[in-house]
XYZ file of C-alpha atoms in Angstrom:
728
model
C -21.406 22.846 18.165
C -24.891 21.898 16.962
C -27.628 25.039 15.679
C -29.882 26.562 17.739
C -32.321 27.868 14.525
C -34.462 24.619 13.746
C -35.313 26.068 10.723
C -34.778 23.592 9.009
C -37.688 20.827 10.318
C -39.263 23.002 7.745
C -38.536 19.995 5.656
C -39.614 17.078 8.704
C -41.784 15.468 7.158
C -43.716 14.408 10.321
C -44.662 15.387 13.885
C -40.914 15.752 15.808
C -38.106 13.816 14.894
C -36.015 11.641 17.673
C -33.976 13.227 19.571
C -30.761 11.448 18.698
C -32.179 12.818 14.674
C -32.434 16.084 15.572
C -28.758 16.575 17.530
C -27.410 14.298 13.990
C -29.877 16.989 11.489
C -28.248 19.846 14.082
C -24.529 18.786 12.908
C -24.573 17.761 9.591
C -26.846 21.090 9.569
C -23.511 23.362 11.079
C -21.055 20.882 8.685
C -22.433 21.584 5.907
C -21.772 26.103 6.849
C -18.818 25.182 7.205
C -17.978 23.332 4.060
C -17.345 20.175 5.570
C -17.818 16.267 4.463
C -20.016 14.280 7.097
C -19.495 10.499 8.036
C -22.456 9.545 9.961
C -22.639 6.164 11.055
C -26.301 4.944 12.363
C -27.816 1.833 12.663
C -31.249 0.863 11.537
C -33.923 2.843 13.110
C -31.803 5.386 13.594
C -33.473 7.315 10.589
C -30.456 8.674 8.810
C -31.432 9.130 5.359
C -33.950 11.765 7.618
C -31.087 13.286 10.005
C -29.136 13.963 6.611
C -31.890 15.268 4.072
C -33.236 17.618 6.441
C -30.680 19.816 6.671
C -29.005 19.582 3.623
C -31.915 20.584 1.921
C -32.425 23.336 4.098
C -28.915 24.419 3.554
C -29.385 24.872 0.025
C -32.359 26.487 0.487
C -30.709 28.962 2.243
C -27.526 29.167 -0.220
C -28.506 28.289 -3.587
C -26.979 24.746 -3.954
C -28.898 21.561 -5.459
C -28.644 18.224 -2.795
C -28.022 14.556 -4.739
C -29.134 11.980 -2.294
C -27.478 8.611 -4.306
C -26.786 5.238 -3.285
C -26.092 1.607 -5.020
C -29.666 -0.296 -4.096
C -32.358 -0.243 -5.280
C -34.800 -0.570 -2.488
C -33.196 2.483 -1.081
C -33.830 4.698 -3.989
C -37.482 4.352 -3.247
C -36.781 4.307 0.362
C -35.917 8.358 -1.444
C -38.968 8.574 -3.163
C -41.223 8.228 -0.682
C -39.217 10.558 1.618
C -39.763 13.148 -1.061
C -42.513 12.832 -1.438
C -43.320 13.428 2.449
C -41.276 15.866 2.579
C -42.561 17.911 -0.032
C -46.259 17.637 0.898
C -45.061 19.641 3.452
C -42.257 22.002 2.190
C -42.717 22.185 -1.528
C -39.758 21.525 -3.758
C -38.994 20.308 -7.247
C -37.040 16.544 -6.739
C -36.494 14.132 -9.793
C -35.421 11.065 -9.785
C -32.873 10.737 -11.861
C -31.657 6.540 -14.405
C -29.827 6.050 -16.726
C -30.507 6.317 -20.449
C -30.626 2.109 -21.300
C -33.596 1.685 -18.962
C -34.897 4.979 -20.494
C -34.599 4.738 -23.739
C -38.231 4.039 -25.812
C -36.394 2.782 -29.558
C -33.346 0.971 -28.118
C -29.944 2.279 -28.893
C -27.206 2.948 -27.236
C -25.211 5.930 -25.725
C -23.012 6.186 -28.640
C -25.767 6.271 -31.365
C -28.059 7.978 -29.376
C -25.993 10.776 -29.013
C -25.715 10.759 -32.711
C -29.677 11.203 -33.605
C -29.818 13.480 -31.246
C -27.781 15.684 -32.952
C -29.559 15.335 -36.130
C -32.703 15.635 -34.898
C -31.670 19.401 -33.099
C -29.588 20.009 -36.482
C -33.151 19.816 -37.867
C -35.359 21.677 -36.097
C -32.801 24.794 -35.973
C -33.406 24.301 -40.022
C -37.499 23.901 -39.711
C -36.536 27.265 -37.555
C -34.867 29.247 -39.608
C -37.310 27.907 -42.551
C -40.125 29.295 -40.205
C -38.613 32.677 -40.112
C -37.867 33.120 -43.408
C -41.116 32.354 -45.455
C -42.391 34.747 -42.359
C -39.612 37.371 -44.303
C -40.806 36.360 -47.373
C -43.944 37.306 -46.906
C -43.231 40.701 -45.563
C -40.607 41.409 -48.083
C -43.425 40.256 -51.041
C -46.171 42.317 -49.578
C -43.368 45.142 -49.725
C -42.332 44.631 -53.324
C -46.473 45.168 -54.745
C -46.663 48.142 -52.646
C -43.903 49.697 -54.757
C -40.550 48.433 -53.563
C -38.016 46.998 -55.810
C -35.208 46.775 -53.565
C -37.894 44.513 -51.830
C -38.680 42.041 -54.738
C -34.373 41.809 -55.078
C -34.315 41.496 -51.617
C -37.091 38.672 -51.052
C -35.404 36.835 -54.611
C -32.597 36.169 -52.164
C -34.950 35.299 -49.343
C -36.751 32.950 -51.472
C -33.294 30.943 -53.068
C -31.809 30.448 -49.278
C -35.827 29.236 -48.546
C -35.203 27.028 -51.876
C -31.481 25.653 -49.828
C -32.846 24.317 -46.713
C -36.022 23.221 -47.697
C -33.516 20.664 -49.478
C -31.816 20.287 -46.672
C -34.295 19.277 -44.550
C -35.770 16.893 -47.111
C -32.521 15.091 -46.609
C -32.583 14.806 -43.141
C -36.027 13.288 -43.107
C -35.457 11.314 -45.547
C -32.900 10.292 -43.665
C -34.169 9.277 -40.591
C -31.064 9.789 -38.677
C -33.508 11.198 -36.394
C -35.226 10.516 -32.915
C -38.751 11.221 -33.250
C -39.408 11.226 -29.787
C -36.759 13.933 -28.997
C -38.245 15.752 -32.514
C -41.426 16.291 -30.681
C -39.501 17.471 -27.081
C -38.337 19.798 -29.242
C -41.340 21.328 -31.047
C -44.656 20.363 -28.999
C -44.843 22.319 -25.162
C -43.064 20.710 -22.842
C -44.959 22.472 -20.356
C -47.631 20.424 -18.952
C -45.162 17.640 -18.901
C -43.226 19.557 -16.462
C -45.895 20.771 -14.315
C -46.659 17.245 -13.789
C -42.689 16.366 -12.530
C -42.790 19.298 -10.054
C -46.435 18.203 -9.361
C -44.546 15.662 -6.645
C -41.332 13.455 -7.104
C -42.064 11.300 -9.575
C -40.078 8.195 -10.674
C -38.330 7.353 -13.693
C -40.741 4.711 -14.864
C -43.847 7.078 -13.921
C -41.565 9.992 -16.498
C -40.942 7.154 -18.288
C -44.711 6.015 -19.137
C -46.031 9.622 -19.338
C -43.973 10.341 -22.562
C -44.583 6.704 -24.071
C -47.463 8.081 -24.190
C -47.259 11.508 -25.239
C -44.662 9.744 -28.321
C -41.708 12.277 -26.220
C -37.696 11.112 -24.805
C -38.614 11.194 -20.819
C -34.939 10.632 -20.208
C -34.363 13.469 -22.226
C -37.344 15.558 -20.740
C -35.634 14.662 -17.449
C -31.907 15.771 -18.039
C -33.778 19.521 -19.701
C -36.092 19.560 -16.214
C -32.858 18.739 -13.567
C -31.914 22.459 -14.297
C -31.838 24.722 -10.618
C -34.162 21.661 -8.824
C -33.348 21.540 -4.676
C -33.232 17.410 -5.080
C -31.825 14.721 -6.990
C -32.101 11.631 -6.604
C -29.491 9.015 -8.574
C -27.330 6.252 -8.803
C -23.149 6.421 -7.939
C -22.128 6.289 -11.255
C -23.872 9.075 -11.746
C -21.052 11.070 -9.481
C -18.276 8.980 -9.067
C -17.475 7.492 -13.429
C -15.561 11.046 -13.604
C -17.405 11.626 -17.679
C -20.678 11.047 -16.677
C -20.255 13.292 -13.254
C -18.852 16.183 -15.923
C -22.441 14.926 -17.984
C -24.689 15.294 -14.591
C -23.615 18.785 -13.479
C -24.006 20.432 -16.460
C -27.617 19.094 -16.784
C -27.819 20.203 -13.208
C -27.203 23.935 -13.616
C -24.458 23.898 -11.086
C -20.723 24.001 -10.508
C -19.698 21.186 -8.103
C -19.497 23.239 -5.619
C -22.775 23.994 -5.810
C -24.114 20.864 -4.988
C -23.915 19.117 -1.301
C -24.131 15.463 -1.931
C -25.907 12.139 0.401
C -23.942 9.574 0.018
C -26.607 6.370 1.069
C -24.780 2.809 1.957
C -22.061 4.556 1.427
C -19.794 1.149 3.012
C -20.237 0.679 -0.658
C -18.053 4.046 -2.294
C -15.193 2.686 -1.808
C -15.687 -0.871 -4.406
C -18.093 0.805 -6.314
C -14.907 4.038 -7.569
C -12.673 0.998 -7.412
C -15.472 -0.115 -9.859
C -15.975 2.730 -11.767
C -12.548 3.215 -12.277
C -11.193 -0.556 -13.751
C -10.285 -0.338 -18.009
C -9.979 -3.283 -19.898
C -9.567 -3.887 -23.786
C -10.559 -7.210 -25.255
C -8.901 -9.401 -27.416
C -12.001 -9.300 -30.075
C -12.178 -5.583 -29.532
C -8.412 -5.197 -31.197
C -9.375 -7.727 -33.865
C -11.995 -5.705 -35.182
C -9.423 -2.751 -34.611
C -7.309 -4.540 -36.798
C -9.999 -5.182 -39.359
C -10.790 -1.579 -38.639
C -7.738 0.281 -39.964
C -7.422 -2.676 -42.665
C -9.364 -0.975 -45.404
C -8.685 3.091 -43.668
C -6.315 5.069 -46.558
C -4.349 6.386 -43.990
C -0.711 7.112 -43.532
C -1.485 6.494 -39.987
C -2.722 3.945 -40.506
C 0.486 0.610 -41.452
C 1.489 2.471 -37.597
C -1.458 1.989 -35.813
C -2.109 -1.767 -36.845
C 1.324 -2.639 -36.023
C 0.872 -0.697 -32.408
C -1.933 -2.761 -31.974
C -1.688 -5.874 -33.501
C 2.286 -6.759 -31.339
C -0.331 -5.366 -28.108
C -2.846 -7.838 -29.597
C 0.127 -10.847 -29.824
C 1.457 -10.168 -26.835
C -1.976 -10.635 -25.023
C -2.600 -13.772 -26.332
C 1.346 -15.250 -25.561
C 0.431 -14.044 -22.339
C -2.227 -16.082 -21.887
C -1.442 -19.002 -24.293
C 2.074 -19.412 -22.254
C -0.398 -19.801 -18.121
C -1.584 -22.483 -19.816
C -1.248 -25.916 -18.186
C -1.515 -28.973 -18.975
C -5.225 -29.737 -19.199
C -6.119 -25.580 -17.927
C -7.467 -24.185 -22.077
C -9.762 -27.136 -21.897
C -11.119 -26.070 -18.507
C -11.536 -22.179 -19.292
C -15.141 -21.340 -19.666
C -17.336 -18.065 -19.846
C -16.288 -16.685 -16.832
C -13.307 -15.033 -17.449
C -10.844 -15.621 -15.134
C -7.821 -13.863 -14.055
C -4.392 -14.739 -15.559
C -1.146 -12.837 -13.035
C 1.182 -11.230 -15.106
C 2.220 -9.006 -12.337
C 5.527 -8.910 -11.414
C 7.045 -6.971 -7.524
C 10.448 -6.525 -9.871
C 10.026 -6.025 -13.529
C 7.101 -5.097 -15.385
C 4.070 -6.614 -15.981
C 4.610 -10.137 -17.983
C 1.893 -8.586 -20.823
C 4.435 -5.373 -21.183
C 6.922 -7.295 -21.795
C 5.741 -9.020 -23.872
C 4.722 -6.322 -25.876
C 7.948 -4.883 -25.772
C 10.371 -7.641 -26.661
C 7.797 -7.788 -29.788
C 8.044 -4.564 -30.930
C 9.676 -3.381 -33.943
C 8.926 0.057 -35.500
C 9.961 3.438 -35.929
C 8.965 3.787 -31.185
C 5.910 2.645 -30.042
C 4.907 5.777 -28.281
C 4.791 7.575 -31.618
C 2.876 4.758 -32.812
C 0.480 4.981 -30.709
C 0.295 8.631 -30.367
C -0.773 8.566 -34.253
C -3.099 5.380 -33.387
C -5.046 7.733 -31.171
C -4.981 10.332 -33.393
C -6.254 8.618 -35.919
C -8.725 6.474 -33.931
C -10.499 10.139 -32.757
C -10.347 10.924 -36.965
C -12.137 8.394 -37.569
C -14.598 8.388 -34.600
C -15.892 12.084 -36.102
C -16.003 10.647 -39.699
C -18.395 8.014 -38.252
C -20.420 10.744 -36.924
C -21.121 12.765 -40.020
C -21.381 10.290 -41.601
C -24.626 9.031 -39.482
C -25.717 11.660 -38.966
C -25.898 12.562 -43.040
C -27.125 8.793 -43.196
C -24.479 6.921 -45.162
C -24.667 5.005 -41.855
C -27.647 3.171 -40.690
C -26.614 3.157 -37.260
C -23.750 5.410 -35.178
C -20.893 3.118 -36.008
C -18.345 2.351 -32.829
C -14.480 3.355 -33.338
C -12.524 0.333 -32.328
C -9.378 1.267 -33.395
C -10.351 4.121 -30.768
C -11.117 2.335 -28.250
C -8.017 -0.168 -28.347
C -5.801 2.593 -28.733
C -7.223 4.672 -26.057
C -5.888 1.332 -23.621
C -3.363 0.892 -24.856
C -1.990 4.393 -24.035
C -2.814 4.248 -20.638
C -2.178 0.540 -20.118
C 1.858 2.219 -21.415
C 0.903 5.096 -19.071
C 0.025 3.508 -15.551
C 0.679 -0.779 -15.001
C 3.668 0.109 -13.590
C 2.097 2.248 -11.066
C 1.482 1.247 -7.738
C -1.914 2.123 -7.842
C -3.050 0.013 -10.731
C -2.630 -3.507 -11.022
C -2.482 -4.934 -14.018
C -4.030 -7.724 -15.177
C -4.827 -10.456 -18.295
C -8.043 -12.962 -18.051
C -9.200 -15.489 -20.587
C -13.066 -16.558 -21.003
C -14.374 -19.097 -23.707
C -16.604 -17.711 -26.198
C -20.005 -19.381 -26.143
C -21.541 -18.793 -29.818
C -17.792 -20.191 -30.791
C -16.658 -22.062 -27.928
C -13.246 -20.214 -28.227
C -10.700 -18.836 -26.133
C -9.608 -15.440 -26.022
C -8.134 -12.636 -23.236
C -8.506 -9.697 -22.298
C -6.550 -6.812 -20.342
C -7.362 -4.842 -18.095
C -5.618 -2.082 -15.941
C -7.413 -2.445 -11.722
C -7.646 0.650 -9.400
C -6.115 -0.542 -6.130
C -6.887 2.613 -4.342
C -10.089 4.536 -4.839
C -9.404 7.568 -3.081
C -7.337 7.879 -6.781
C -10.798 8.156 -7.859
C -13.088 10.193 -5.063
C -10.829 12.634 -3.518
C -11.785 15.093 -6.629
C -14.624 14.830 -6.589
C -15.542 15.219 -2.130
C -12.576 17.975 -2.987
C -14.929 20.133 -5.944
C -18.084 19.598 -4.198
C -19.373 22.277 -1.389
C -19.533 19.603 1.457
C -20.527 15.322 1.088
C -22.794 13.041 4.357
C -21.679 9.968 3.943
C -23.784 7.898 5.714
C -24.440 3.749 6.712
C -24.735 1.513 8.998
C -21.124 0.328 9.232
C -18.513 2.684 8.642
C -15.990 2.414 11.335
C -13.498 2.840 11.770
C -13.946 6.399 10.374
C -10.090 7.167 10.292
C -10.112 3.580 7.854
C -13.052 5.269 5.633
C -12.141 8.630 5.578
C -8.135 7.075 4.034
C -9.953 5.251 1.774
C -12.465 7.683 -0.058
C -9.735 10.523 0.173
C -12.133 12.648 2.601
C -10.083 15.215 4.572
C -10.664 16.460 8.165
C -14.889 14.903 8.274
C -16.804 15.844 10.848
C -18.250 12.118 12.418
C -20.719 10.516 14.871
C -22.476 6.866 15.409
C -25.210 5.860 16.708
C -25.761 2.443 18.174
C -28.795 0.507 17.695
C -31.848 2.666 19.033
C -34.617 -0.587 19.634
C -34.864 -2.062 23.253
C -31.927 -3.719 24.210
C -33.822 -6.473 25.539
C -35.716 -7.789 22.134
C -32.156 -8.837 20.879
C -29.100 -11.274 21.296
C -25.814 -11.034 19.930
C -23.779 -15.045 20.932
C -20.653 -15.676 19.975
C -21.071 -19.144 19.787
C -17.351 -20.665 20.910
C -17.082 -23.286 18.133
C -13.986 -24.797 15.272
C -12.435 -21.886 14.018
C -13.043 -21.903 9.751
C -10.337 -21.168 8.524
C -9.933 -22.352 4.971
C -7.764 -24.901 5.848
C -10.331 -26.812 8.310
C -13.376 -26.258 5.888
C -12.980 -30.286 4.496
C -12.561 -31.493 8.288
C -15.102 -33.924 9.119
C -15.291 -33.169 12.488
C -14.909 -29.351 11.869
C -18.421 -29.537 9.391
C -20.020 -32.307 12.270
C -19.579 -29.500 14.602
C -21.406 -26.349 12.470
C -24.328 -28.612 11.358
C -25.545 -29.435 14.108
C -25.443 -26.293 15.953
C -27.324 -24.595 13.015
C -29.972 -27.646 13.624
C -30.467 -26.596 17.031
C -30.799 -22.651 15.841
C -32.827 -22.969 12.962
C -34.774 -26.121 15.552
C -35.583 -23.143 18.342
C -35.995 -20.307 16.172
C -39.741 -19.786 16.125
C -39.552 -18.646 12.629
C -36.995 -18.379 10.087
C -33.148 -18.824 9.887
C -31.116 -16.532 8.135
C -28.033 -18.430 7.554
C -25.051 -16.630 6.058
C -21.587 -18.538 4.787
C -18.167 -16.940 3.562
C -18.574 -18.668 -0.172
C -21.220 -20.520 -1.945
C -20.226 -23.305 -1.796
C -20.165 -23.306 1.888
C -23.669 -22.500 1.408
C -24.690 -25.118 -0.435
C -22.640 -27.922 1.280
C -24.498 -26.946 5.174
C -27.769 -26.590 3.208
C -27.007 -30.025 2.323
C -25.523 -31.197 5.584
C -28.725 -29.940 7.578
C -31.118 -32.092 8.815
C -34.625 -30.050 9.088
C -38.217 -30.555 9.188
C -39.042 -26.884 7.769
C -37.995 -25.627 4.146
C -34.210 -25.802 3.224
C -33.545 -22.533 0.412
C -29.876 -22.491 -1.956
C -28.740 -18.854 -2.848
C -26.613 -19.698 -6.022
C -24.630 -17.290 -7.845
C -25.379 -16.301 -10.737
C -29.129 -17.060 -10.756
C -32.013 -14.260 -9.367
C -32.294 -14.392 -5.972
C -35.960 -12.225 -6.216
C -38.642 -14.842 -6.062
C -35.901 -17.156 -3.718
C -36.024 -14.346 -1.210
C -40.054 -13.994 -1.410
C -41.126 -17.795 -1.211
C -38.683 -18.057 1.836
C -40.265 -14.531 3.253
C -43.608 -16.513 3.257
C -42.407 -18.842 4.442
C -43.106 -19.951 8.363
C -39.591 -22.053 9.843
C -37.809 -22.178 7.136
C -33.675 -21.819 6.233
C -32.431 -19.760 3.692
C -28.143 -20.429 2.581
C -26.632 -17.831 0.930
C -22.542 -16.240 0.984
C -22.446 -12.841 2.995
C -20.400 -12.147 -0.104
C -23.997 -12.043 -2.349
C -27.133 -9.859 -2.886
C -29.207 -10.745 -0.010
C -26.279 -9.635 3.108
C -26.855 -5.660 2.692
C -29.510 -3.241 1.350
C -32.512 -6.011 2.196
C -34.820 -6.063 5.429
C -35.784 -9.176 6.990
C -39.075 -7.156 8.997
C -40.213 -9.527 11.648
C -41.649 -13.335 10.698
C -39.158 -12.642 7.306
C -36.128 -14.324 9.337
C -35.982 -14.373 13.547
C -32.171 -15.282 13.578
C -29.625 -14.628 11.752
C -26.081 -16.642 11.529
C -22.888 -15.516 10.712
C -20.812 -18.796 9.843
C -16.998 -18.445 10.255
C -15.057 -14.976 9.630
C -16.371 -15.034 6.370
C -12.955 -13.328 4.326
C -13.252 -12.890 0.561
C -11.225 -14.924 -1.382
C -7.262 -13.820 -1.657
C -6.507 -13.619 -4.921
C -4.107 -12.024 -6.811
C -5.887 -8.660 -7.139
C -7.162 -8.857 -3.414
C -2.909 -8.819 -2.289
C -2.251 -6.582 -5.477
C -5.001 -4.003 -3.088
C -3.137 -5.688 0.678
C 0.191 -3.965 -1.317
C -1.569 -0.230 -2.030
C -2.825 -0.018 0.735
C -0.323 -0.987 3.599
C 2.531 1.463 1.271
C 0.051 4.098 1.121
C -2.191 3.852 4.528
C 0.534 2.666 6.825
C 1.510 4.707 9.670
C 6.019 5.996 10.144
C 6.407 3.000 12.046
C 3.738 0.407 11.327
C 3.723 -2.789 9.154
C 2.742 -2.336 6.059
C 1.724 -5.680 5.924
C -0.548 -5.210 8.931
C -1.936 -2.335 7.366
C -2.800 -3.673 3.844
C -4.258 -6.459 6.133
C -6.163 -4.135 8.063
C -7.649 -1.848 5.218
C -8.410 -4.686 2.545
C -9.537 -7.819 3.874
C -9.890 -7.695 7.718
C -12.277 -4.162 8.549
C -14.689 -4.904 5.224
C -15.211 -8.268 6.059
C -16.499 -7.018 9.615
C -18.370 -4.659 7.855
C -20.028 -7.041 6.076
C -20.588 -8.758 9.018
C -22.433 -6.351 10.433
C -24.144 -5.719 7.702
C -25.864 -9.187 7.731
C -26.273 -8.759 11.413
C -28.212 -5.941 10.729
C -30.596 -7.946 8.256
C -32.876 -8.837 11.505
C -34.847 -6.965 14.554
C -35.432 -4.223 11.730
C -38.593 -2.147 14.371
C -38.840 -1.206 17.618
C -41.747 -4.245 18.112
C -39.236 -6.491 16.343
C -37.337 -9.146 18.728
C -34.571 -11.550 17.158
C -31.758 -13.189 17.510
C -27.758 -12.936 16.081
C -25.630 -15.516 16.109
C -21.324 -15.808 14.770
C -20.873 -18.763 14.966
C -17.025 -19.171 14.460
C -14.529 -18.912 18.083
C -12.229 -16.266 16.308
C -15.716 -13.162 17.316
C -15.485 -14.612 21.259
C -14.021 -12.477 24.305
C -12.038 -15.728 24.757
C -9.967 -15.388 21.389
C -8.830 -11.908 22.511
C -6.519 -13.537 25.062
C -5.882 -17.004 23.383
C -4.921 -16.863 19.374
C -4.854 -12.815 19.129
C -3.764 -12.503 15.609
C -7.103 -14.338 14.338
C -9.513 -13.043 16.854
C -11.811 -9.645 15.138
C -14.225 -9.016 18.167
C -12.336 -6.078 19.000
C -12.906 -4.808 15.016
C -16.400 -4.406 16.522
C -17.148 -1.452 17.812
C -17.682 -1.208 21.444
C -20.877 -0.934 22.106
C -22.089 -3.575 19.981
C -18.772 -5.800 21.318
C -20.304 -5.276 24.865
C -23.581 -6.759 23.853
C -21.479 -10.365 22.701
C -22.439 -13.338 24.732
C -20.274 -15.814 24.841
C -21.624 -19.564 24.373
C -20.642 -23.457 23.721
C -22.302 -24.740 21.066
C -23.812 -27.220 22.743
C -25.608 -24.597 25.320
C -26.936 -22.590 22.508
C -29.762 -24.264 22.089
C -30.762 -23.264 25.753
C -29.984 -19.515 25.556
C -31.776 -18.834 22.276
C -34.750 -20.984 24.492
C -34.695 -18.719 27.611
C -34.566 -15.524 24.700
C -37.378 -16.016 22.294
C -39.609 -17.760 25.096
C -38.780 -14.205 27.181
C -40.399 -12.783 23.916
C -43.176 -15.276 24.372
C -42.835 -15.609 20.584
C -43.560 -20.491 20.507
C -47.087 -21.004 19.385
C -47.995 -23.952 21.461
C -45.164 -25.465 23.745
C -41.356 -24.159 23.133
C -38.980 -27.318 21.686
C -37.765 -29.835 24.028
C -33.748 -29.220 24.429
């Protein structure tokens, strides 16, 4: 039952919340009070961010906690900043917007080197503070000695000797230049003015960088120091999903995890983001560098480390070389391409090759020695950098390689870890080289500990249902669930499921199928009073229909590996253009097409992802983990790994248009598998039933040749045509 205490509305920055927004805030407030997680699905216009953030801030204020709101979408970061600024104008709070070191470093060094510079700089400041203390003490003893105290003069002489040693140490640290002048100013100058400025408003990382640059300080370190005990932190997913970063992040907050309330935006992405953060890789180049590094090390453990690493390196090369058929090596380009190594009934081919090629006292023993030696070498490099013997902080390749190999041998036979080998061509040298990877199939193995450690979390998105699947894949236990459908007037939108060809992969090259889809798209574009956005199953399909359709407006093509921002701006500045893209690209979510930016959106086919070995491994892992006692593991794997993520992506794409109560537009699903008839006629392939009930109820089945009349009638009702409407 929602609380009757609306005290949290002090954090609501506008006049009054919507009724559904007030209801959601009450339910979330109660859930947080009970320490329960929340799954919150809300369509565009629900006001999810404030509905989540407002009760979270109130609960945190009452219980001395910190709220962390996180996303993986840059546009949402900007929206969070705007909302936080609006809140702080009504109810003062200390908020920090945090970003990774790489984008905020003033001297452009990597993390390891930055850490070493920071340690040396702090050591210098400590020495200078000790010098200042001794100088004061030396002065006091001198006065006492001049007054006739021989004991004071003896003590002064000892202080002078110690002072001389510290001054020599100070000079050495300065001469070695192993310090960061920006961080030095952080430690030695008054930072009160900075923090007064920081907390006076909600500052972006760019604001902080510019302010710190003007002062010659390190903005990143200032931010870290300023996070202790704040009310609100806005950050990227990796600050919570990467286990190593997360531990440091909580330390910077000055909070234990149980004192943190986390709000995840676009939470349908947590599954894939957690999987990405859990993946571990080791390239052949790193192995070569590790062997070169060990070749010059005088240590009894070095031969053991070199033996086991060289054996793994040779096994990796043998594995990918054996996979090549005629012409395959020559076809390798600069993109990583997977080589199948996993087996159903035994260890993977790479591990088997390693075990067959290994000779020595025992690979477990040698791997342990390699890890120990790597740690010692890494510590030595850090000391040498601090002492000025190295110009940059050297990374220990042997430690990286040995640590990965230890994990590979321990986990590559784990059902949740999928072993992969990949190859690519080096652009500069032209050489082909390999990579070993442990790919995490079930993100719950990464996220469950996080959600158990936090006080509570709110996961919000427009596409979180079915909730039971979300609970399973991220490892939530008994969350509160709530869903709010589209809030804008239903009469200002139409959703058409077109009884066109089922675009199975086997049908995509069928000329008749292509002609039907192309002609239907031409009708859509012609009868849309404004821009049309077309999502295809892949970039190659997007190119196909971009080239096939004949329309009077400008055709735009989104291509992989190219910056989409300029393309999107050109498209939204147009009137009557059409943009073709992949549903699995960057334009399918987190991007709004308001008003005339796009009137109609089309999803062509049921855009299932490419079903490669990794996807098969995820399916198998999900099927094993989540099939009911009497259920079909293959069916459960398909549902969890393929069908539901695909429908979520489709729903995200449909949500790119109709972004305000005054907006209007049409959403088109161009494939018979979306129709009601498919539920009866091709039940095994139909996907309509995977959509939430209220979205299914709005779907209007229409034949391809009748779609243009439906669009004409709808847009005429909206009085959208400038001048006479097109003729059917």
